[in-house]
Coordinates of C-alpha atoms in Angstrom, one line a residue:
X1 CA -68.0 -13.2 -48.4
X2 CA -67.4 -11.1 -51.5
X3 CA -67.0 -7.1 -50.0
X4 CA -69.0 -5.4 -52.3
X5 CA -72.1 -7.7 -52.1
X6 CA -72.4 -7.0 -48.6
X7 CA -71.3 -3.4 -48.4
X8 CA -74.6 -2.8 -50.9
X9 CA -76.8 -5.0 -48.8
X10 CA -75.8 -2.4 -45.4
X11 CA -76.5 0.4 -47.7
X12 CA -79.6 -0.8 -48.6
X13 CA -80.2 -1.6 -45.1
X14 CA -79.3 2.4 -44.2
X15 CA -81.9 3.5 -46.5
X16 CA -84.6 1.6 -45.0
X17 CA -83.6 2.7 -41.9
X18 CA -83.4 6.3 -42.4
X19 CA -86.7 5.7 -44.2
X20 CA -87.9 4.0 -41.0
X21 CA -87.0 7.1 -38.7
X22 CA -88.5 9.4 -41.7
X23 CA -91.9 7.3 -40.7
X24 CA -91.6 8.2 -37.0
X25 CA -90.7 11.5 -36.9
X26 CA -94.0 12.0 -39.5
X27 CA -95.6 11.9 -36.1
X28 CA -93.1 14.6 -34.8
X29 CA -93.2 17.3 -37.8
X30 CA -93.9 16.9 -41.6
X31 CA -91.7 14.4 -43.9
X32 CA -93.5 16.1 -47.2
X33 CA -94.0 12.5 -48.7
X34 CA -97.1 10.2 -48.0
X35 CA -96.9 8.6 -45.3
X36 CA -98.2 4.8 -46.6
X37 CA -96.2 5.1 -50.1
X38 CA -93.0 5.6 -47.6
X39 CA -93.5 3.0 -45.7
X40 CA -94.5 0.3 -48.8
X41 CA -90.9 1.5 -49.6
X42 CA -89.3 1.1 -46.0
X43 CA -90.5 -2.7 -46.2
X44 CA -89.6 -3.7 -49.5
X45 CA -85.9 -2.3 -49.0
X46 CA -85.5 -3.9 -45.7
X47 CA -86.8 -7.0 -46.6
X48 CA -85.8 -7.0 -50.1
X49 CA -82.7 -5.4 -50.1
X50 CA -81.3 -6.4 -46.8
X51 CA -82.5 -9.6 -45.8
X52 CA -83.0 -11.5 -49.2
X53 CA -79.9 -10.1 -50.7
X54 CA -77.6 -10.8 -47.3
X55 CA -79.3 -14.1 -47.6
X56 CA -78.2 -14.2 -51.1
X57 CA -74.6 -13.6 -50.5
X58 CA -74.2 -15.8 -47.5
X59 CA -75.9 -18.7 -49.5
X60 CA -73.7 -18.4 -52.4
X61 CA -70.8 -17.9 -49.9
X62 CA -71.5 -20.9 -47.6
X63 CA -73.1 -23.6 -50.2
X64 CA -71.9 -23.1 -53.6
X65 CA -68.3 -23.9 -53.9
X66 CA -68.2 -23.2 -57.7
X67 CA -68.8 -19.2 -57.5
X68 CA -70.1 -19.3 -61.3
X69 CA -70.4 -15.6 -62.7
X70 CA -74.3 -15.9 -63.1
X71 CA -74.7 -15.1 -59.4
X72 CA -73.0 -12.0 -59.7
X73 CA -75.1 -11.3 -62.7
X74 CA -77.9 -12.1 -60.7
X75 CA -77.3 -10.3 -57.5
X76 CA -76.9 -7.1 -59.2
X77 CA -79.7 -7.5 -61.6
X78 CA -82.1 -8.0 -58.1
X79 CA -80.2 -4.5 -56.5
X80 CA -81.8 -3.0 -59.8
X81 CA -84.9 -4.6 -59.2
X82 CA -84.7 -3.1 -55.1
X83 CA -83.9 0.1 -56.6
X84 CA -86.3 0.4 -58.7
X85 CA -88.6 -0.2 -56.0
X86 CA -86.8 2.3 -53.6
X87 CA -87.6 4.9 -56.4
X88 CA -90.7 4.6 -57.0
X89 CA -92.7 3.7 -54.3
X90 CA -91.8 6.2 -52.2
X91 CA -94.1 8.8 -55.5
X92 CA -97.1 6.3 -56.8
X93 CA -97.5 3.1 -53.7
X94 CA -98.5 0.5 -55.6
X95 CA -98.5 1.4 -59.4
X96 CA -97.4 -0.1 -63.1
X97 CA -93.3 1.2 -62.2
X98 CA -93.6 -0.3 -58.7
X99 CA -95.3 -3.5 -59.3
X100 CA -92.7 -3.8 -62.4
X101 CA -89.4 -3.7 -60.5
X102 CA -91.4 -5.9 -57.4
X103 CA -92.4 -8.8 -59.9
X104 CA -88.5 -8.3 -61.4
X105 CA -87.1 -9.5 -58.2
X106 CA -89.9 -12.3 -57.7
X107 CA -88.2 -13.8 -60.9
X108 CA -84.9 -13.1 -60.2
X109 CA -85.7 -15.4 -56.5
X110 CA -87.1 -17.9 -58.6
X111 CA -83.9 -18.3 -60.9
X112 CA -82.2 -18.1 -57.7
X113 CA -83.8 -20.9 -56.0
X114 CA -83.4 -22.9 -59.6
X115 CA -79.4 -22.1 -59.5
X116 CA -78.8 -22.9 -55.6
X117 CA -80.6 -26.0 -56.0
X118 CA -78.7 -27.1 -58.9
X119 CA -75.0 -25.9 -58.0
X120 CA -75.5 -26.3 -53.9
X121 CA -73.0 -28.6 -52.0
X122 CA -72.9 -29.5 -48.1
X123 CA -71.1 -31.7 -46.2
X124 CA -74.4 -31.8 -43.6
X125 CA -77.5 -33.3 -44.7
X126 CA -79.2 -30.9 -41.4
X127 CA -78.3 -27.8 -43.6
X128 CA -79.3 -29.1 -46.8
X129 CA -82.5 -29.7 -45.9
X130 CA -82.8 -26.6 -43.9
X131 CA -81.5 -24.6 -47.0
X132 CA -84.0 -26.6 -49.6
X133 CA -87.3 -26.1 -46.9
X134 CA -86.5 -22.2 -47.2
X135 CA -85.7 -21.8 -50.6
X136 CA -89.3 -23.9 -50.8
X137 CA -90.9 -21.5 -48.6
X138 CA -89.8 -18.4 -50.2
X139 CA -91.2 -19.7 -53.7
X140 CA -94.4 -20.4 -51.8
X141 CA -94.7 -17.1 -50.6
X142 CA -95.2 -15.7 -53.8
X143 CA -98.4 -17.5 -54.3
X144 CA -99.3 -14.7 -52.3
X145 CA -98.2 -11.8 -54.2
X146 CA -99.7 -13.6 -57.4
X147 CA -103.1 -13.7 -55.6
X148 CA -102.8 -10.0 -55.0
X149 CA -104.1 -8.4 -58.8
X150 CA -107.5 -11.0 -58.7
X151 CA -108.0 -10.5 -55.1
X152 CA -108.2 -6.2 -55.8
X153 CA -110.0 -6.8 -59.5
X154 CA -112.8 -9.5 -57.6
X155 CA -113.5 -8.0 -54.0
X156 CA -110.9 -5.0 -53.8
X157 CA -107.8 -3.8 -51.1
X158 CA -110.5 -4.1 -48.0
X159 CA -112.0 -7.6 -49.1
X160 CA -110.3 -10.8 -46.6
X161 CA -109.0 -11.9 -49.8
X162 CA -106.8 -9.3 -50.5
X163 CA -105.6 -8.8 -46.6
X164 CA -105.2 -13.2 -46.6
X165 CA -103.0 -13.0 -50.0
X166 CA -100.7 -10.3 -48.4
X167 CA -100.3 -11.9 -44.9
X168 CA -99.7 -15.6 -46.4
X169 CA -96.9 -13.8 -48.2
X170 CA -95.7 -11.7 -45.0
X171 CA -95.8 -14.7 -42.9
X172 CA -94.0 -17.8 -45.5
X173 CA -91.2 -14.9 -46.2
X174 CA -91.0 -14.1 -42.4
X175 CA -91.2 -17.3 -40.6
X176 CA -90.2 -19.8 -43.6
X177 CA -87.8 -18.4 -46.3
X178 CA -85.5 -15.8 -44.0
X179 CA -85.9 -17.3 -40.4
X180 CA -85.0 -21.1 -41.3
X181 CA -82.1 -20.0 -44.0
X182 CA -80.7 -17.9 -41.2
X183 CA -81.1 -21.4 -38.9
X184 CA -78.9 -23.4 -41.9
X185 CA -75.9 -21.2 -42.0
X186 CA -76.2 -20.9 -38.1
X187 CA -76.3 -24.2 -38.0
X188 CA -73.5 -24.6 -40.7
X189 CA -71.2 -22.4 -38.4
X190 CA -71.7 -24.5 -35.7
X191 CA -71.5 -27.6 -37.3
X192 CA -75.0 -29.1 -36.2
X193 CA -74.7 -32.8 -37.9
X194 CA -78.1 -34.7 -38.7
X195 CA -79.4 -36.6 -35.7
X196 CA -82.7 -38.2 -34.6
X197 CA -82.5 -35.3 -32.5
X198 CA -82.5 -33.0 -35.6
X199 CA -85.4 -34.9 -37.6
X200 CA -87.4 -33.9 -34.2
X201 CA -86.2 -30.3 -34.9
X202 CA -86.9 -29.9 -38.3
X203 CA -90.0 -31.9 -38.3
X204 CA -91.3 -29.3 -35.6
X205 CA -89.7 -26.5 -37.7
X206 CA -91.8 -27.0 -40.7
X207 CA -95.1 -27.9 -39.0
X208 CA -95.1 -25.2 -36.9
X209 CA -94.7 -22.6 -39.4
X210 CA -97.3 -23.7 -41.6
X211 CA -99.8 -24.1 -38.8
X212 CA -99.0 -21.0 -37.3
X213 CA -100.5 -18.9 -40.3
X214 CA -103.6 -19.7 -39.2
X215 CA -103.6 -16.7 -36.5
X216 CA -103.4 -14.1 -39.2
X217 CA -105.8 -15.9 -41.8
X218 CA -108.1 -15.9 -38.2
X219 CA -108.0 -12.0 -38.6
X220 CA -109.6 -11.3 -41.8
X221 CA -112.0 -15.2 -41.9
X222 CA -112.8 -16.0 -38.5
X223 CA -113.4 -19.7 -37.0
X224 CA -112.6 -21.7 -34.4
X225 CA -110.5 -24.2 -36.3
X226 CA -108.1 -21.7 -37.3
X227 CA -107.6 -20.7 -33.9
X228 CA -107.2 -24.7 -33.0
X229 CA -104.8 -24.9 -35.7
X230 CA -102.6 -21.7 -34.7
X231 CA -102.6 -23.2 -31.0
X232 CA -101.4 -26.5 -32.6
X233 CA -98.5 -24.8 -34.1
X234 CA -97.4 -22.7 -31.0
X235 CA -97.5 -25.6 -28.8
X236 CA -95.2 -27.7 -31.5
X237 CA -93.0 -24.4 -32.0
X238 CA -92.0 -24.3 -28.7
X239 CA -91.1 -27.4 -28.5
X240 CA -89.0 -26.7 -31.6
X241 CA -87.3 -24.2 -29.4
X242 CA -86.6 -26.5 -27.0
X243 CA -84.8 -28.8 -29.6
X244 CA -82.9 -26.3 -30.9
X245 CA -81.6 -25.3 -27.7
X246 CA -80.3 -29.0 -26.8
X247 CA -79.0 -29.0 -30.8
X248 CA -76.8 -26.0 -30.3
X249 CA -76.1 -26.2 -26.8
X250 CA -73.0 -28.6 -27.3
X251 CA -71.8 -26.7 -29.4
X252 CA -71.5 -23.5 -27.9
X253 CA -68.9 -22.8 -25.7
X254 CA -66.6 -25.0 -28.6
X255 CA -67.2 -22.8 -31.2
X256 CA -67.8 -19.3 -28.8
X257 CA -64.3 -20.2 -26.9
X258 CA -62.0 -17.9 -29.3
X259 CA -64.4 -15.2 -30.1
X260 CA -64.2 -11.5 -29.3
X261 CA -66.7 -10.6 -26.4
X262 CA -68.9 -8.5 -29.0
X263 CA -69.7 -11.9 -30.9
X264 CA -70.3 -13.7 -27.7
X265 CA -73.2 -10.5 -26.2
X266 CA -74.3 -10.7 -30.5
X267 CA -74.9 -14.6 -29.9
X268 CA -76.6 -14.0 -26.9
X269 CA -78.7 -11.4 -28.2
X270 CA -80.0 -13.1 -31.3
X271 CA -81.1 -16.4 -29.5
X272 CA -82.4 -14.0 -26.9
X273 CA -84.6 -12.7 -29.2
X274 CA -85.3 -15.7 -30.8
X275 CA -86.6 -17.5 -27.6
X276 CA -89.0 -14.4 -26.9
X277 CA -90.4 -14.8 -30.2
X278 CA -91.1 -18.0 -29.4
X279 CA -92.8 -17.5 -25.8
X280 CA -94.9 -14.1 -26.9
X281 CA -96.2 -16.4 -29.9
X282 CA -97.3 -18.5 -27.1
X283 CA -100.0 -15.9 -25.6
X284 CA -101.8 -16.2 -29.1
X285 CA -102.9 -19.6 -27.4
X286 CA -105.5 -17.2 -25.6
X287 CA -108.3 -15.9 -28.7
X288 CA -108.5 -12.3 -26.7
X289 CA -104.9 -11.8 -26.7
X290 CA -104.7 -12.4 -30.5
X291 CA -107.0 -10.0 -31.2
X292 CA -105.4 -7.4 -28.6
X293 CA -102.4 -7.8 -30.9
X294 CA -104.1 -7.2 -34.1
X295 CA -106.1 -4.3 -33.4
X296 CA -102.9 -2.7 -32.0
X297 CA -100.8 -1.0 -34.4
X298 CA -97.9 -0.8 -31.4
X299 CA -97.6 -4.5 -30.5
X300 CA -98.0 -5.5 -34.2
X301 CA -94.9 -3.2 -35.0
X302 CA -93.1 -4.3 -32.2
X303 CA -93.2 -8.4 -32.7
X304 CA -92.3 -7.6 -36.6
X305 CA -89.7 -5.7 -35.4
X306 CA -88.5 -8.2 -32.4
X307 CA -88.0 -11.0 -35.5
X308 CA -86.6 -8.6 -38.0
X309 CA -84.2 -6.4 -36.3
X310 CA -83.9 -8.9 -33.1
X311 CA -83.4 -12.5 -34.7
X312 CA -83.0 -12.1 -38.5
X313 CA -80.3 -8.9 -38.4
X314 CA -79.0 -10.0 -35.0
X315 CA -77.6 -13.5 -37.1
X316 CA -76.7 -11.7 -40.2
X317 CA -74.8 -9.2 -38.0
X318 CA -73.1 -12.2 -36.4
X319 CA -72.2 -13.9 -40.2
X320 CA -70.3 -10.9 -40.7
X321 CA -68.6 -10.4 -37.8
X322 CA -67.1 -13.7 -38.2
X323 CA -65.8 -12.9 -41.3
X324 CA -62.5 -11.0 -42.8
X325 CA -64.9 -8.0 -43.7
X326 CA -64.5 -6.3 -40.0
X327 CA -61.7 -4.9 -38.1
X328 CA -62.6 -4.6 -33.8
X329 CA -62.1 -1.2 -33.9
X330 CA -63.9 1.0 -31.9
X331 CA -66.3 1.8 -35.0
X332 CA -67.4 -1.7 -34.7
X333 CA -68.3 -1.8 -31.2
X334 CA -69.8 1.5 -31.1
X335 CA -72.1 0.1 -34.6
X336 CA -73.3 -2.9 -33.0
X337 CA -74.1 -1.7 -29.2
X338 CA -75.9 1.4 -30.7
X339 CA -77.7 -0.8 -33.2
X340 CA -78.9 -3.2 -30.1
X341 CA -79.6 -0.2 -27.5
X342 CA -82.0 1.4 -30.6
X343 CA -83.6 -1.9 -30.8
X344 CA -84.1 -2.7 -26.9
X345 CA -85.4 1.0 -26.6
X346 CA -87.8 0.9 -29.1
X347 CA -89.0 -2.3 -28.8
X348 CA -89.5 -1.2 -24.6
X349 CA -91.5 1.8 -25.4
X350 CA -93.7 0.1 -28.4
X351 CA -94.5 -2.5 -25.8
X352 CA -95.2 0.2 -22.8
X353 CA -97.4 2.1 -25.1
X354 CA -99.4 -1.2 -26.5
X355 CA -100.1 -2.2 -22.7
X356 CA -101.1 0.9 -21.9
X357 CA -103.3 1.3 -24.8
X358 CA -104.9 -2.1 -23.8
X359 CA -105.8 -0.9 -20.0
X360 CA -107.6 2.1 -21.4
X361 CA -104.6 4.8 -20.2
X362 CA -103.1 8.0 -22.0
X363 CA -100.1 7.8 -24.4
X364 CA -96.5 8.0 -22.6
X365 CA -95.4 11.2 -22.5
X366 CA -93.5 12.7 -25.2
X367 CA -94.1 9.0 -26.6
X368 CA -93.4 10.4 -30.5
X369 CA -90.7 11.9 -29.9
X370 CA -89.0 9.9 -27.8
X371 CA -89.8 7.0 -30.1
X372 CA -88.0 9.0 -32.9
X373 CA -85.2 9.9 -30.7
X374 CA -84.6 6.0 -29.7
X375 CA -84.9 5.0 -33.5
X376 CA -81.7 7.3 -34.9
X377 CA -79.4 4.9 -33.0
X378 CA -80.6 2.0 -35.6
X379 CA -79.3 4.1 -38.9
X380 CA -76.2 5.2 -36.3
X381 CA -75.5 1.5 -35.9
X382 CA -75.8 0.5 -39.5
X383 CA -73.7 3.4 -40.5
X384 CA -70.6 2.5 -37.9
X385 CA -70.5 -1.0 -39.0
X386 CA -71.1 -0.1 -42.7
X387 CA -68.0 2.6 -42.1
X388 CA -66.1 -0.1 -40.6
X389 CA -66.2 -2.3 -43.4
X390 CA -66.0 -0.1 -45.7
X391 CA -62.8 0.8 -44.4
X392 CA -61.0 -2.3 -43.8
X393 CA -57.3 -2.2 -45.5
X394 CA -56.0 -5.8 -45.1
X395 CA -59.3 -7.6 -46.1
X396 CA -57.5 -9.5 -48.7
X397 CA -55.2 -10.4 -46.6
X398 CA -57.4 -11.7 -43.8
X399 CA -59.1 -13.5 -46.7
X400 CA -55.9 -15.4 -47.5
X401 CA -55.3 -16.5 -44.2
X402 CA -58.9 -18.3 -43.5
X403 CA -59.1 -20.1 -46.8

């Protein structure tokens, strides 16, 4: 992977975090900035930022063997559009400069999608169609950002319109574009050929997200076919879980054999997380649950969290681990356990807190604060491995030696 693409990417990633911990010691002391325009920011650079743009460079890096100059072109043209964004909706939310630099970067995706799909090559037809199916789902999230202006001008920010447009978006980025392209170069490190047994994965893969987006269109437009619908989709998810589990299984001690211990517990973690996902979507089989979720700001945090920190960083943590860009230092270690403790401490007490909200009980004590305290180990993590990369001497020399 090219140094610089992904040193900006862990930068980007810092900000959002130290943005994130700005947003929960706001219930400690005063940050001075509004609290909603902060956060608007704190998503867009972590998703944005972080995710699409390590996404970017792991694409390009995996799939397209003839590294044509455009895509540098165009990976630094989207950082401008993610710091645009990082400047300005921090002061004005949603505004003309905002929405500007946010519609930049939807057409900078869509050239990307155009480029990869002209210029990708794979030996594996399993990754190829993994890696068209979320470059399709990330164009088809936009539909719901395009939806957003006539949704405010017809009905307005509190109409089911406006709240369905932004979670169709949320969900297709989520569970479609980053999850699955994180699955194809996953599945391109391990070497996952196309089977029968794959057509059963994938077939599950794509059904089950789009069914599953019936739980939050069930939020905002009630009825009991969406509900049927969203139980459809668990049901077929986990049994995508199970598939992918048999797919990989193989595979693992194989390609796990002459790794560090650090990528082993990183492994571990990330399909961890993945398989939780999986089983707490499963309790949105029962209507009352669903709704327990929704109206609770904690749990609704926490499963956001549990697939963006837990299954989407915990891969992209592993892709560059594997690569030339690290040295096992102690930096590294100290990066990735602090990053996971932050995460498994945060995610505990979000979880306490939502349960105990649900039985009618007091808030945990000290639960701000301790909350804050858990979350500067996230930043701390980012920052160790970002230092440790950063650092590295004999990266072109590693380079050299695994091409």
């Amino acid at each position: 992977m090219v140094k610089k693409f992904t040193v900006v990417c862990l930068i980007n990633f810092l900000i959002a975090a130290l943005m994130g911990l700005a947003l929960r010691y706001a219930f400690v002391g005063d940050i001075g900035v509004n609290y909603r325009f902060l956060t608007h920011a704190h998503s867009h650079v972590a998703m944005l930022g972080w995710v699409y743009l390590m996404l970017f460079a792991l694409i390009v890096h995996y799939f397209i063997p003839d590294k044509k100059p455009i895509f540098t072109r165009l990976f630094w043209l989207t950082e401008i559009a993610v710091i645009g964004m990082l400047l300005s909706f921090p002061f004005q939310g949603y505004a003309a400069v905002s929405i500007t630099f946010s519609t930049l970067h939807i057409l900078c995706s869509y050239y990307f999608v155009y480029l990869v799909w002209k210029h990708h090559k794979t030996a594996s037809v399993a990754t190829q169609y993994l890696l068209k199916i979320a470059l399709a789902f990330m164009v088809l999230s936009t539909i719901g950002v395009w939806c957003l202006g006539p949704a405010v001008s017809m009905l307005g920010q509190a109409s089911a319109f406006y709240q369905i447009a932004i979670q169709f978006f949320l969900h297709f980025q989520f569970n479609g574009w980053f999850l699955i392209a994180v699955i194809a170069v996953f599945f391109h490190v391990f070497q996952v050929e196309d089977s029968k047994l794959f057509r059963r994965f994938f077939k599950l893969l794509v059904a089950s997200t789009v069914l599953t987006l019936a739980l939050p269109i069930q939020w905002f437009a009630p009825h009991n076919l969406l509900l049927y619908c969203n139980g459809l989709g668990t049901i077929l998810q986990l049994l995508m879980g199970y598939y992918f589990l048999k797919l990989i299984q193989p595979k693992f001690s194989t390609v796990l054999k002459q790794q560090p211990k650090l990528v082993i517990h990183l492994y571990w973690f990330s399909i961890c997380c993945f398989v939780l996902k999986i089983g707490l979507q499963l309790l949105a089989l029962f209507p009352e649950f669903s709704q327990i979720v929704y109206t609770h700001r904690n749990l609704v945090v926490g499963f956001i969290h549990l697939l963006m920190l837990g299954v989407i960083t915990g891969f992209l943590f592993l892709f560059i681990l594997q690569s030339p860009l690290v040295t096992y230092t102690k930096s590294l270690y100290v990066g990735i356990y602090a990053f996971i403790s932050g995460f498994v401490l945060t995610e505990l007490l979000l979880a306490i807190q939502g349960v105990m909200f649900y039985f009618g009980n007091d808030i945990v004590p000290n639960y701000y604060l301790l909350l804050f305290l858990f979350s500067i180990l996230l930043p701390l993590g980012i920052g160790f491995l970002l230092y440790n990369i950063i650092t590295q001497k004999n990266y072109a020399t590693q380079t050299a030696k695994t091409t």
